[in-house]
Amino acid sequence: MSSSEGAPESWISSFCSLMGHEFFAEVSEDFIEDDFNLTGLQSQVPRYKEALEMILDVEPEDDEEEEEEEEDDDDEILGDERPVEYRRAGERRHARVASDLSDIESSAELLYGLIHQRYITSRPGIQQMLEKYEMQHFGVCPRVNCNGCKVLPVGRSDTPGQETVKLFCPGCMDIYTPPNSRFHSVDGAFFGTTFGCLFFMTFPDLDIGPRLDASLASAVSRNASQPNRSPPPQVPFESPTPDDQPLEINGVRTSNFCPGLGRGKIYDSKIYGFKVSEASRVGPRMRWLRMKPRDMYELDETDIHEKMAARQGPGEFQPPGDKDGDMEMNPEQTQEMAIANRKKAPMRRRRREAGDPTPSDRMSVQGAEIG
């Protein structure tokens, strides 16, 4: 393959252009050439050196040329008296090289995936993924109540070979399997478990709200303007950020906190128009996964911490998990507490063997000796 300028295409570009690799970002060669970014990968990838040379398009060392020169010298010496095994050595070597190339290719794909996991958490890598996210390269959420919220590729494990790549929706905080089957063979470890959360923490001003509201509103107005048609019933619109709610909670904009969840965004299962009872065996289950608090102050960790500190009084606040904090105690009290908490070791009974006398026999023998 060659580019428009006539120069050969790099291995990274050809790998990312393959079908099913649309989620991948093109890792810069400067990032790969930095040994610090590849720390610990040598033990995870077989034939690490050859795979790294293939990714960077580095030509291997000329070992084969040296072997061919040695064979030419031997040919001049031996002439036509070469044994059959010697003549077939070159054919075996070429077959071995073909098998080695396939092994190196698979190792290069594994190595690039692990490098990609680290690259997309760096500044240039996450910026590149932002461009793909805004251009909707990763698709939208399949859930109806999310109204076309953009999704992000994530992994559920950082270890290769565990699970395939998933799609994370920030509108409902859920993950989905990609609808296209060509992504079902992509390893989820190539994206990792850190990228999804770090992405939205890095870009808190991203508008992750519904994308289809504008188109639906225009369609409703267009249908209402047509004659001989009654306007559809208007659904009351609820603002994601009420006036009495803060604009930001824990570093996240309130309007971006699960816009696809909460009241009016939970599916109610019905049969012939009647709601199914929650006590029914076939009723709605796991509904709490779609719930969202009405008061966003319930999620403000700073406010909760301050209220707990004010309730306990100044100088008396202690975190719930910190039971063994630094406290001023007298040495005598400390020693008494240590003695009280100390447990006596249980007395172990010695096993009596067949030839050992019983305690009553020992007492009778000792009495006879004294008497």
PDB file of C-alpha atoms in Angstrom, residues 59-220:
ATOM      1  CA  GLU A  59      14.483  -3.071   8.953  1.00  0.00           C
ATOM      2  CA  PRO A  60      15.833  -6.105  10.826  1.00  0.00           C
ATOM      3  CA  GLU A  61      19.512  -6.817  11.050  1.00  0.00           C
ATOM      4  CA  ASP A  62      21.171  -8.350   7.982  1.00  0.00           C
ATOM      5  CA  ASP A  63      21.738 -11.797   9.463  1.00  0.00           C
ATOM      6  CA  GLU A  64      20.363 -13.523   6.382  1.00  0.00           C
ATOM      7  CA  GLU A  65      22.778 -11.701   4.091  1.00  0.00           C
ATOM      8  CA  GLU A  66      25.703 -12.852   6.201  1.00  0.00           C
ATOM      9  CA  GLU A  67      24.428 -16.450   6.035  1.00  0.00           C
ATOM     10  CA  GLU A  68      24.060 -16.222   2.263  1.00  0.00           C
ATOM     11  CA  GLU A  69      27.636 -14.951   1.929  1.00  0.00           C
ATOM     12  CA  GLU A  70      28.859 -17.891   4.007  1.00  0.00           C
ATOM     13  CA  GLU A  71      26.899 -20.300   1.797  1.00  0.00           C
ATOM     14  CA  ASP A  72      28.415 -18.776  -1.355  1.00  0.00           C
ATOM     15  CA  ASP A  73      31.889 -19.320   0.068  1.00  0.00           C
ATOM     16  CA  ASP A  74      31.013 -22.933   0.869  1.00  0.00           C
ATOM     17  CA  ASP A  75      29.639 -23.430  -2.628  1.00  0.00           C
ATOM     18  CA  GLU A  76      32.901 -22.328  -4.142  1.00  0.00           C
ATOM     19  CA  ILE A  77      34.790 -24.795  -1.950  1.00  0.00           C
ATOM     20  CA  LEU A  78      32.491 -27.820  -2.202  1.00  0.00           C
ATOM     21  CA  GLY A  79      31.296 -27.326  -5.780  1.00  0.00           C
ATOM     22  CA  ASP A  80      28.904 -30.066  -6.929  1.00  0.00           C
ATOM     23  CA  GLU A  81      29.812 -32.366  -4.009  1.00  0.00           C
ATOM     24  CA  ARG A  82      27.291 -30.727  -1.622  1.00  0.00           C
ATOM     25  CA  PRO A  83      25.076 -33.197   0.254  1.00  0.00           C
ATOM     26  CA  VAL A  84      21.273 -33.183  -0.229  1.00  0.00           C
ATOM     27  CA  GLU A  85      20.646 -31.973   3.345  1.00  0.00           C
ATOM     28  CA  TYR A  86      22.877 -28.982   2.674  1.00  0.00           C
ATOM     29  CA  ARG A  87      20.971 -28.089  -0.495  1.00  0.00           C
ATOM     30  CA  ARG A  88      17.578 -28.125   1.296  1.00  0.00           C
ATOM     31  CA  ALA A  89      18.718 -25.977   4.228  1.00  0.00           C
ATOM     32  CA  GLY A  90      17.832 -22.770   2.384  1.00  0.00           C
ATOM     33  CA  GLU A  91      14.299 -23.992   1.658  1.00  0.00           C
ATOM     34  CA  ARG A  92      13.708 -24.826   5.322  1.00  0.00           C
ATOM     35  CA  ARG A  93      15.019 -21.417   6.328  1.00  0.00           C
ATOM     36  CA  HIS A  94      12.575 -19.634   3.995  1.00  0.00           C
ATOM     37  CA  ALA A  95       9.655 -21.621   5.399  1.00  0.00           C
ATOM     38  CA  ARG A  96      10.769 -20.775   8.897  1.00  0.00           C
ATOM     39  CA  VAL A  97      10.946 -17.087   8.014  1.00  0.00           C
ATOM     40  CA  ALA A  98       7.332 -17.142   6.745  1.00  0.00           C
ATOM     41  CA  SER A  99       6.097 -18.676  10.008  1.00  0.00           C
ATOM     42  CA  ASP A 100       8.169 -16.231  12.020  1.00  0.00           C
ATOM     43  CA  LEU A 101       6.590 -13.308  10.183  1.00  0.00           C
ATOM     44  CA  SER A 102       3.098 -14.417  11.190  1.00  0.00           C
ATOM     45  CA  ASP A 103       4.193 -14.765  14.827  1.00  0.00           C
ATOM     46  CA  ILE A 104       5.853 -11.367  14.760  1.00  0.00           C
ATOM     47  CA  GLU A 105       2.754  -9.830  13.184  1.00  0.00           C
ATOM     48  CA  SER A 106       0.489 -11.120  15.969  1.00  0.00           C
ATOM     49  CA  SER A 107       2.991  -9.937  18.583  1.00  0.00           C
ATOM     50  CA  ALA A 108       3.108  -6.514  16.916  1.00  0.00           C
ATOM     51  CA  GLU A 109      -0.695  -6.226  17.084  1.00  0.00           C
ATOM     52  CA  LEU A 110      -0.648  -7.146  20.776  1.00  0.00           C
ATOM     53  CA  LEU A 111       2.165  -4.709  21.510  1.00  0.00           C
ATOM     54  CA  TYR A 112       0.469  -1.886  19.632  1.00  0.00           C
ATOM     55  CA  GLY A 113      -2.768  -2.506  21.524  1.00  0.00           C
ATOM     56  CA  LEU A 114      -1.020  -2.275  24.889  1.00  0.00           C
ATOM     57  CA  ILE A 115       0.811   0.867  23.781  1.00  0.00           C
ATOM     58  CA  HIS A 116      -2.514   2.283  22.574  1.00  0.00           C
ATOM     59  CA  GLN A 117      -4.015   1.707  26.026  1.00  0.00           C
ATOM     60  CA  ARG A 118      -1.373   4.022  27.490  1.00  0.00           C
ATOM     61  CA  TYR A 119      -1.345   6.510  24.634  1.00  0.00           C
ATOM     62  CA  ILE A 120      -5.040   7.432  24.840  1.00  0.00           C
ATOM     63  CA  THR A 121      -4.565   8.452  28.481  1.00  0.00           C
ATOM     64  CA  SER A 122      -1.808  10.907  27.544  1.00  0.00           C
ATOM     65  CA  ARG A 123      -2.445  14.502  26.470  1.00  0.00           C
ATOM     66  CA  PRO A 124      -2.019  14.049  22.692  1.00  0.00           C
ATOM     67  CA  GLY A 125      -3.809  10.712  22.684  1.00  0.00           C
ATOM     68  CA  ILE A 126      -6.885  11.863  24.586  1.00  0.00           C
ATOM     69  CA  GLN A 127      -7.084  14.925  22.344  1.00  0.00           C
ATOM     70  CA  GLN A 128      -7.098  12.663  19.310  1.00  0.00           C
ATOM     71  CA  MET A 129      -9.877  10.565  20.828  1.00  0.00           C
ATOM     72  CA  LEU A 130     -11.845  13.753  21.527  1.00  0.00           C
ATOM     73  CA  GLU A 131     -11.847  14.562  17.816  1.00  0.00           C
ATOM     74  CA  LYS A 132     -13.123  11.070  17.006  1.00  0.00           C
ATOM     75  CA  TYR A 133     -15.766  11.376  19.751  1.00  0.00           C
ATOM     76  CA  GLU A 134     -17.071  14.692  18.455  1.00  0.00           C
ATOM     77  CA  MET A 135     -17.216  13.335  14.899  1.00  0.00           C
ATOM     78  CA  GLN A 136     -19.295  10.413  16.261  1.00  0.00           C
ATOM     79  CA  HIS A 137     -16.863   7.724  15.107  1.00  0.00           C
ATOM     80  CA  PHE A 138     -17.828   5.491  18.032  1.00  0.00           C
ATOM     81  CA  GLY A 139     -21.588   5.625  17.485  1.00  0.00           C
ATOM     82  CA  VAL A 140     -24.489   6.476  19.798  1.00  0.00           C
ATOM     83  CA  CYS A 141     -26.212   4.758  22.694  1.00  0.00           C
ATOM     84  CA  PRO A 142     -28.791   2.135  21.638  1.00  0.00           C
ATOM     85  CA  ARG A 143     -31.063   3.050  24.574  1.00  0.00           C
ATOM     86  CA  VAL A 144     -34.116   5.018  23.470  1.00  0.00           C
ATOM     87  CA  ASN A 145     -34.301   7.305  26.493  1.00  0.00           C
ATOM     88  CA  CYS A 146     -30.699   8.465  25.934  1.00  0.00           C
ATOM     89  CA  ASN A 147     -31.840  10.141  22.678  1.00  0.00           C
ATOM     90  CA  GLY A 148     -28.683   9.457  20.667  1.00  0.00           C
ATOM     91  CA  CYS A 149     -26.042  10.217  23.283  1.00  0.00           C
ATOM     92  CA  LYS A 150     -22.510   9.644  21.975  1.00  0.00           C
ATOM     93  CA  VAL A 151     -20.615   6.663  23.367  1.00  0.00           C
ATOM     94  CA  LEU A 152     -16.960   5.950  24.056  1.00  0.00           C
ATOM     95  CA  PRO A 153     -14.991   2.678  23.651  1.00  0.00           C
ATOM     96  CA  VAL A 154     -13.788   1.222  26.949  1.00  0.00           C
ATOM     97  CA  GLY A 155     -12.515  -2.053  28.338  1.00  0.00           C
ATOM     98  CA  ARG A 156     -13.581  -3.954  31.428  1.00  0.00           C
ATOM     99  CA  SER A 157     -10.100  -5.359  32.018  1.00  0.00           C
ATOM    100  CA  ASP A 158      -6.517  -4.205  31.505  1.00  0.00           C
ATOM    101  CA  THR A 159      -5.318  -7.753  30.846  1.00  0.00           C
ATOM    102  CA  PRO A 160      -5.387  -8.903  27.199  1.00  0.00           C
ATOM    103  CA  GLY A 161      -7.619 -11.820  26.299  1.00  0.00           C
ATOM    104  CA  GLN A 162     -10.260 -11.246  28.978  1.00  0.00           C
ATOM    105  CA  GLU A 163     -13.095  -9.356  27.242  1.00  0.00           C
ATOM    106  CA  THR A 164     -13.790  -7.534  24.007  1.00  0.00           C
ATOM    107  CA  VAL A 165     -14.255  -3.783  23.662  1.00  0.00           C
ATOM    108  CA  LYS A 166     -17.468  -2.224  25.018  1.00  0.00           C
ATOM    109  CA  LEU A 167     -19.202   1.124  24.479  1.00  0.00           C
ATOM    110  CA  PHE A 168     -19.755   3.399  27.485  1.00  0.00           C
ATOM    111  CA  CYS A 169     -22.681   5.827  27.472  1.00  0.00           C
ATOM    112  CA  PRO A 170     -22.295   8.866  29.764  1.00  0.00           C
ATOM    113  CA  GLY A 171     -26.052   9.470  29.574  1.00  0.00           C
ATOM    114  CA  CYS A 172     -27.100   6.291  31.384  1.00  0.00           C
ATOM    115  CA  MET A 173     -23.724   5.232  32.845  1.00  0.00           C
ATOM    116  CA  ASP A 174     -24.024   1.812  31.228  1.00  0.00           C
ATOM    117  CA  ILE A 175     -21.899  -0.204  28.817  1.00  0.00           C
ATOM    118  CA  TYR A 176     -23.061  -1.978  25.687  1.00  0.00           C
ATOM    119  CA  THR A 177     -21.682  -4.454  23.194  1.00  0.00           C
ATOM    120  CA  PRO A 178     -20.977  -2.790  19.820  1.00  0.00           C
ATOM    121  CA  PRO A 179     -23.843  -3.515  17.407  1.00  0.00           C
ATOM    122  CA  ASN A 180     -21.476  -4.190  14.511  1.00  0.00           C
ATOM    123  CA  SER A 181     -19.935  -7.659  14.653  1.00  0.00           C
ATOM    124  CA  ARG A 182     -16.600  -6.500  13.212  1.00  0.00           C
ATOM    125  CA  PHE A 183     -15.756  -4.945  16.588  1.00  0.00           C
ATOM    126  CA  HIS A 184     -16.433  -8.172  18.490  1.00  0.00           C
ATOM    127  CA  SER A 185     -12.866  -9.374  17.904  1.00  0.00           C
ATOM    128  CA  VAL A 186     -11.200  -6.209  19.273  1.00  0.00           C
ATOM    129  CA  ASP A 187      -9.667  -6.728  22.712  1.00  0.00           C
ATOM    130  CA  GLY A 188     -11.029  -4.433  25.409  1.00  0.00           C
ATOM    131  CA  ALA A 189      -7.606  -4.231  27.084  1.00  0.00           C
ATOM    132  CA  PHE A 190      -6.426  -2.091  24.150  1.00  0.00           C
ATOM    133  CA  PHE A 191      -8.601   0.712  25.596  1.00  0.00           C
ATOM    134  CA  GLY A 192      -8.407  -0.143  29.291  1.00  0.00           C
ATOM    135  CA  THR A 193     -10.489   0.720  32.325  1.00  0.00           C
ATOM    136  CA  THR A 194      -9.052   4.192  32.950  1.00  0.00           C
ATOM    137  CA  PHE A 195      -9.762   5.922  29.661  1.00  0.00           C
ATOM    138  CA  GLY A 196     -13.547   6.316  29.984  1.00  0.00           C
ATOM    139  CA  CYS A 197     -13.551   8.125  33.337  1.00  0.00           C
ATOM    140  CA  LEU A 198     -10.419  10.135  32.580  1.00  0.00           C
ATOM    141  CA  PHE A 199     -11.900  11.369  29.295  1.00  0.00           C
ATOM    142  CA  PHE A 200     -14.906  13.067  30.886  1.00  0.00           C
ATOM    143  CA  MET A 201     -12.818  14.380  33.786  1.00  0.00           C
ATOM    144  CA  THR A 202     -10.412  15.965  31.286  1.00  0.00           C
ATOM    145  CA  PHE A 203     -13.223  17.595  29.295  1.00  0.00           C
ATOM    146  CA  PRO A 204     -15.895  18.550  31.859  1.00  0.00           C
ATOM    147  CA  ASP A 205     -17.441  21.144  29.511  1.00  0.00           C
ATOM    148  CA  LEU A 206     -18.500  18.546  26.955  1.00  0.00           C
ATOM    149  CA  ASP A 207     -22.215  18.631  26.256  1.00  0.00           C
ATOM    150  CA  ILE A 208     -23.252  15.004  26.577  1.00  0.00           C
ATOM    151  CA  GLY A 209     -26.964  15.713  26.620  1.00  0.00           C
ATOM    152  CA  PRO A 210     -29.485  14.250  24.178  1.00  0.00           C
ATOM    153  CA  ARG A 211     -28.765  14.810  20.501  1.00  0.00           C
ATOM    154  CA  LEU A 212     -32.187  14.065  19.024  1.00  0.00           C
ATOM    155  CA  ASP A 213     -34.316  16.568  20.923  1.00  0.00           C
ATOM    156  CA  ALA A 214     -33.848  19.288  18.292  1.00  0.00           C
ATOM    157  CA  SER A 215     -34.787  17.011  15.402  1.00  0.00           C
ATOM    158  CA  LEU A 216     -37.796  15.662  17.290  1.00  0.00           C
ATOM    159  CA  ALA A 217     -38.962  19.151  18.168  1.00  0.00           C
ATOM    160  CA  SER A 218     -38.704  20.260  14.542  1.00  0.00           C
ATOM    161  CA  ALA A 219     -40.612  17.166  13.404  1.00  0.00           C
ATOM    162  CA  VAL A 220     -43.383  17.817  15.945  1.00  0.00           C
TER     163      VAL A 220
END
